[in-house]
PDB file of C-alpha atoms and ligand atoms in Angstrom:
ATOM      1  CA  MET A1478      51.929  53.250 120.491  1.00 45.00           C
ATOM      2  CA  GLY A1479      53.829  55.239 117.944  1.00 67.00           C
ATOM      3  CA  GLY A1480      51.696  58.293 118.597  1.00 93.00           C
ATOM      4  CA  LEU A1481      54.585  60.676 119.189  1.00 97.00           C
ATOM      5  CA  ARG A1482      57.487  61.664 116.944  1.00 97.00           C
ATOM      6  CA  ILE A1483      60.366  64.074 117.342  1.00 98.00           C
ATOM      7  CA  GLY A1484      62.133  65.821 114.486  1.00 98.00           C
ATOM      8  CA  LEU A1485      65.426  67.688 114.300  1.00 98.00           C
ATOM      9  CA  GLY A1486      66.426  70.201 111.654  1.00 98.00           C
ATOM     10  CA  TYR A1487      69.659  72.033 110.936  1.00 98.00           C
ATOM     11  CA  ASP A1488      70.665  74.531 108.259  1.00 98.00           C
ATOM     12  CA  VAL A1489      73.385  77.060 107.438  1.00 98.00           C
ATOM     13  CA  HIS A1490      73.406  79.927 104.922  1.00 98.00           C
ATOM     14  CA  ALA A1491      76.270  82.272 104.076  1.00 98.00           C
ATOM     15  CA  PHE A1492      75.978  86.048 104.302  1.00 98.00           C
ATOM     16  CA  ALA A1493      75.998  87.857 100.961  1.00 97.00           C
ATOM     17  CA  GLU A1494      75.760  91.441  99.763  1.00 97.00           C
ATOM     18  CA  GLY A1495      72.710  92.621  97.900  1.00 96.00           C
ATOM     19  CA  ARG A1496      70.372  90.135  99.558  1.00 96.00           C
ATOM     20  CA  ARG A1497      67.565  90.608 102.082  1.00 96.00           C
ATOM     21  CA  LEU A1498      67.935  89.127 105.560  1.00 98.00           C
ATOM     22  CA  VAL A1499      64.812  87.069 106.271  1.00 98.00           C
ATOM     23  CA  LEU A1500      64.764  85.042 109.485  1.00 98.00           C
ATOM     24  CA  GLY A1501      61.683  83.252 110.761  1.00 98.00           C
ATOM     25  CA  GLY A1502      59.630  84.957 108.068  1.00 98.00           C
ATOM     26  CA  VAL A1503      60.644  88.436 109.266  1.00 98.00           C
ATOM     27  CA  GLU A1504      62.744  90.807 107.173  1.00 97.00           C
ATOM     28  CA  ILE A1505      65.436  92.336 109.373  1.00 97.00           C
ATOM     29  CA  PRO A1506      67.292  95.529 108.424  1.00 96.00           C
ATOM     30  CA  HIS A1507      70.966  94.564 108.040  1.00 97.00           C
ATOM     31  CA  PRO A1508      73.759  95.423 105.567  1.00 97.00           C
ATOM     32  CA  LEU A1509      74.040  91.749 104.561  1.00 97.00           C
ATOM     33  CA  GLY A1510      71.444  89.135 103.639  1.00 98.00           C
ATOM     34  CA  LEU A1511      71.732  85.388 103.189  1.00 98.00           C
ATOM     35  CA  GLU A1512      72.711  83.596 100.001  1.00 96.00           C
ATOM     36  CA  GLY A1513      70.275  81.021  98.708  1.00 94.00           C
ATOM     37  CA  HIS A1514      67.892  79.927  95.988  1.00 90.00           C
ATOM     38  CA  SER A1515      64.786  80.856  97.990  1.00 92.00           C
ATOM     39  CA  ASP A1516      64.671  83.807 100.394  1.00 95.00           C
ATOM     40  CA  ALA A1517      67.322  81.784 102.329  1.00 96.00           C
ATOM     41  CA  ASP A1518      65.345  81.904 105.580  1.00 98.00           C
ATOM     42  CA  VAL A1519      67.679  79.562 107.445  1.00 98.00           C
ATOM     43  CA  LEU A1520      65.442  79.354 110.525  1.00 98.00           C
ATOM     44  CA  THR A1521      62.359  78.345 108.582  1.00 98.00           C
ATOM     45  CA  HIS A1522      64.439  75.829 106.598  1.00 98.00           C
ATOM     46  CA  ALA A1523      65.639  74.142 109.802  1.00 98.00           C
ATOM     47  CA  LEU A1524      62.067  74.048 111.095  1.00 98.00           C
ATOM     48  CA  MET A1525      60.728  72.490 107.878  1.00 98.00           C
ATOM     49  CA  ASP A1526      63.420  69.810 108.013  1.00 98.00           C
ATOM     50  CA  ALA A1527      62.488  69.079 111.632  1.00 98.00           C
ATOM     51  CA  LEU A1528      58.811  68.676 110.667  1.00 98.00           C
ATOM     52  CA  LEU A1529      59.592  66.510 107.630  1.00 98.00           C
ATOM     53  CA  GLY A1530      62.009  64.455 109.745  1.00 98.00           C
ATOM     54  CA  ALA A1531      59.341  63.771 112.353  1.00 98.00           C
ATOM     55  CA  MET A1532      56.926  62.760 109.577  1.00 97.00           C
ATOM     56  CA  ARG A1533      59.680  60.533 108.070  1.00 96.00           C
ATOM     57  CA  ALA A1534      58.876  62.363 104.861  1.00 95.00           C
ATOM     58  CA  GLY A1535      62.363  63.156 103.597  1.00 94.00           C
ATOM     59  CA  ASP A1536      63.744  66.691 103.662  1.00 94.00           C
ATOM     60  CA  ILE A1537      63.211  70.095 102.076  1.00 94.00           C
ATOM     61  CA  GLY A1538      65.738  69.317  99.341  1.00 91.00           C
ATOM     62  CA  ARG A1539      63.435  66.550  98.162  1.00 92.00           C
ATOM     63  CA  HIS A1540      60.191  68.533  98.477  1.00 93.00           C
ATOM     64  CA  PHE A1541      61.503  71.873  97.163  1.00 92.00           C
ATOM     65  CA  PRO A1542      64.602  71.185  95.017  1.00 89.00           C
ATOM     66  CA  ASP A1543      66.827  74.233  94.502  1.00 86.00           C
ATOM     67  CA  THR A1544      67.246  73.169  90.882  1.00 87.00           C
ATOM     68  CA  ASP A1545      63.569  74.003  90.311  1.00 88.00           C
ATOM     69  CA  PRO A1546      63.087  77.605  89.100  1.00 89.00           C
ATOM     70  CA  VAL A1547      59.638  77.587  90.766  1.00 88.00           C
ATOM     71  CA  TYR A1548      61.404  78.009  94.117  1.00 87.00           C
ATOM     72  CA  GLU A1549      63.688  80.843  93.076  1.00 86.00           C
ATOM     73  CA  GLY A1550      63.205  83.710  95.538  1.00 85.00           C
ATOM     74  CA  VAL A1551      60.200  81.961  97.054  1.00 90.00           C
ATOM     75  CA  SER A1552      59.077  82.902 100.565  1.00 94.00           C
ATOM     76  CA  SER A1553      60.105  80.103 102.904  1.00 96.00           C
ATOM     77  CA  LEU A1554      56.997  80.829 104.980  1.00 97.00           C
ATOM     78  CA  GLU A1555      54.952  79.763 101.947  1.00 96.00           C
ATOM     79  CA  LEU A1556      56.916  76.507 101.853  1.00 97.00           C
ATOM     80  CA  LEU A1557      56.348  76.094 105.598  1.00 98.00           C
ATOM     81  CA  ARG A1558      52.630  76.504 104.982  1.00 98.00           C
ATOM     82  CA  SER A1559      52.700  73.644 102.522  1.00 97.00           C
ATOM     83  CA  VAL A1560      54.730  71.460 104.921  1.00 98.00           C
ATOM     84  CA  ALA A1561      52.092  72.180 107.596  1.00 98.00           C
ATOM     85  CA  ARG A1562      49.388  71.147 105.142  1.00 98.00           C
ATOM     86  CA  LEU A1563      51.248  67.895 104.413  1.00 97.00           C
ATOM     87  CA  MET A1564      51.572  67.326 108.163  1.00 97.00           C
ATOM     88  CA  ARG A1565      47.840  67.684 108.725  1.00 96.00           C
ATOM     89  CA  GLU A1566      46.992  65.550 105.682  1.00 96.00           C
ATOM     90  CA  SER A1567      49.315  62.804 106.965  1.00 95.00           C
ATOM     91  CA  GLY A1568      47.481  62.809 110.291  1.00 96.00           C
ATOM     92  CA  TRP A1569      50.037  64.615 112.464  1.00 97.00           C
ATOM     93  CA  ARG A1570      49.546  67.541 114.834  1.00 97.00           C
ATOM     94  CA  LEU A1571      52.340  69.834 116.007  1.00 98.00           C
ATOM     95  CA  VAL A1572      52.578  69.702 119.801  1.00 98.00           C
ATOM     96  CA  ASP A1573      55.610  71.960 120.198  1.00 98.00           C
ATOM     97  CA  ALA A1574      58.542  73.473 118.342  1.00 98.00           C
ATOM     98  CA  ASP A1575      61.700  75.194 119.511  1.00 98.00           C
ATOM     99  CA  CYS A1576      64.324  76.869 117.348  1.00 98.00           C
ATOM    100  CA  VAL A1577      67.728  78.449 117.875  1.00 98.00           C
ATOM    101  CA  LEU A1578      69.557  80.838 115.580  1.00 98.00           C
ATOM    102  CA  VAL A1579      73.369  80.871 115.772  1.00 98.00           C
ATOM    103  CA  LEU A1580      74.875  84.180 114.699  1.00 98.00           C
ATOM    104  CA  GLU A1581      76.919  87.118 115.939  1.00 97.00           C
ATOM    105  CA  GLU A1582      74.888  89.882 114.267  1.00 96.00           C
ATOM    106  CA  PRO A1583      72.291  91.320 114.056  1.00 97.00           C
ATOM    107  CA  ARG A1584      70.597  91.137 117.469  1.00 96.00           C
ATOM    108  CA  ILE A1585      67.565  88.860 117.324  1.00 97.00           C
ATOM    109  CA  SER A1586      65.694  89.704 120.537  1.00 96.00           C
ATOM    110  CA  PRO A1587      63.841  92.744 119.071  1.00 97.00           C
ATOM    111  CA  HIS A1588      62.435  90.466 116.312  1.00 98.00           C
ATOM    112  CA  ARG A1589      61.893  87.273 118.245  1.00 98.00           C
ATOM    113  CA  ASP A1590      58.167  87.681 118.917  1.00 98.00           C
ATOM    114  CA  ALA A1591      57.465  88.721 115.317  1.00 98.00           C
ATOM    115  CA  MET A1592      59.241  85.540 114.139  1.00 98.00           C
ATOM    116  CA  ARG A1593      57.257  83.382 116.564  1.00 98.00           C
ATOM    117  CA  ALA A1594      54.007  84.972 115.367  1.00 98.00           C
ATOM    118  CA  ALA A1595      54.873  84.584 111.663  1.00 98.00           C
ATOM    119  CA  ILE A1596      55.897  80.935 112.072  1.00 98.00           C
ATOM    120  CA  ALA A1597      52.894  80.073 114.251  1.00 98.00           C
ATOM    121  CA  GLN A1598      50.536  81.666 111.749  1.00 98.00           C
ATOM    122  CA  ALA A1599      52.055  79.706 108.852  1.00 98.00           C
ATOM    123  CA  LEU A1600      51.754  76.499 110.857  1.00 98.00           C
ATOM    124  CA  GLY A1601      48.210  77.271 112.026  1.00 97.00           C
ATOM    125  CA  VAL A1602      49.138  76.895 115.706  1.00 98.00           C
ATOM    126  CA  ASP A1603      49.082  79.114 118.776  1.00 98.00           C
ATOM    127  CA  VAL A1604      52.114  81.382 119.134  1.00 98.00           C
ATOM    128  CA  ASP A1605      52.883  79.706 122.462  1.00 98.00           C
ATOM    129  CA  THR A1606      53.672  76.510 120.515  1.00 98.00           C
ATOM    130  CA  VAL A1607      56.705  78.102 118.815  1.00 98.00           C
ATOM    131  CA  GLY A1608      59.914  79.045 120.605  1.00 98.00           C
ATOM    132  CA  VAL A1609      62.679  81.121 119.004  1.00 98.00           C
ATOM    133  CA  LYS A1610      65.957  82.117 120.591  1.00 98.00           C
ATOM    134  CA  ALA A1611      69.426  83.032 119.472  1.00 98.00           C
ATOM    135  CA  THR A1612      72.976  82.484 120.587  1.00 98.00           C
ATOM    136  CA  THR A1613      76.473  83.389 119.440  1.00 97.00           C
ATOM    137  CA  THR A1614      79.503  81.115 119.223  1.00 96.00           C
ATOM    138  CA  GLU A1615      81.701  83.618 121.072  1.00 96.00           C
ATOM    139  CA  GLY A1616      83.542  84.540 117.902  1.00 95.00           C
ATOM    140  CA  LEU A1617      84.466  80.926 117.098  1.00 96.00           C
ATOM    141  CA  GLY A1618      83.939  79.150 113.787  1.00 96.00           C
ATOM    142  CA  THR A1619      81.968  80.119 110.701  1.00 95.00           C
ATOM    143  CA  THR A1620      79.159  81.886 112.527  1.00 96.00           C
ATOM    144  CA  GLY A1621      81.623  83.450 114.962  1.00 97.00           C
ATOM    145  CA  ARG A1622      83.516  85.032 112.074  1.00 97.00           C
ATOM    146  CA  GLY A1623      80.233  86.412 110.782  1.00 96.00           C
ATOM    147  CA  GLU A1624      80.385  84.398 107.574  1.00 98.00           C
ATOM    148  CA  GLY A1625      76.825  83.167 107.908  1.00 98.00           C
ATOM    149  CA  VAL A1626      73.930  82.089 110.081  1.00 98.00           C
ATOM    150  CA  ALA A1627      73.109  78.603 111.371  1.00 98.00           C
ATOM    151  CA  ALA A1628      69.802  77.410 112.767  1.00 98.00           C
ATOM    152  CA  GLN A1629      68.509  74.361 114.562  1.00 98.00           C
ATOM    153  CA  ALA A1630      64.926  73.332 115.262  1.00 98.00           C
ATOM    154  CA  VAL A1631      63.297  70.534 117.198  1.00 98.00           C
ATOM    155  CA  VAL A1632      59.640  69.563 117.007  1.00 98.00           C
ATOM    156  CA  LEU A1633      57.247  67.153 118.698  1.00 98.00           C
ATOM    157  CA  LEU A1634      54.390  65.739 116.648  1.00 98.00           C
ATOM    158  CA  GLU A1635      51.421  63.740 117.868  1.00 97.00           C
ATOM    159  CA  ARG A1636      49.243  61.346 115.869  1.00 95.00           C
ATOM    160  CA  ASP A1637      46.010  63.247 115.272  1.00 86.00           C
ATOM    161  CA  SER A1638      43.393  60.514 115.441  1.00 69.00           C
TER     162      SER A1638
HETATM  163 MG1   MG B2070      68.499  76.223 103.542  1.00 82.15          MG
END
């Protein structure tokens, strides 16, 4: 018993000028990027929180505090790599992960497979293990007004023993 865990992650970052747009480890050409201490990769942040949640190991704010200059501008994929290492060291194996980006622009479908590949590589799993999709909120709310990007992720972990 107790061999399976689920984890849920959620994050939001605001659009800002003069920043790169990095989603799922992929830099996407766009006039606006996302504000944040790291590269502000909102998708990878949601995924890390899902993994840490399933491990009952706190959240990314605890592991990578944004008050620490070490994490300024850091690649979130690097942080994901270290979360994956923690996962393996704690005896957990990622069975499956699915993520959704919530935004009006830019279009995600041309970059979806590159994101899946980048995330899967950082996690050390097959690309088939990682799902990425996107939706809009039909012009409603913060994401609908184009003020930022939200992301959610859900993961299933299995005791690796
Ligand atoms: Mg974040």
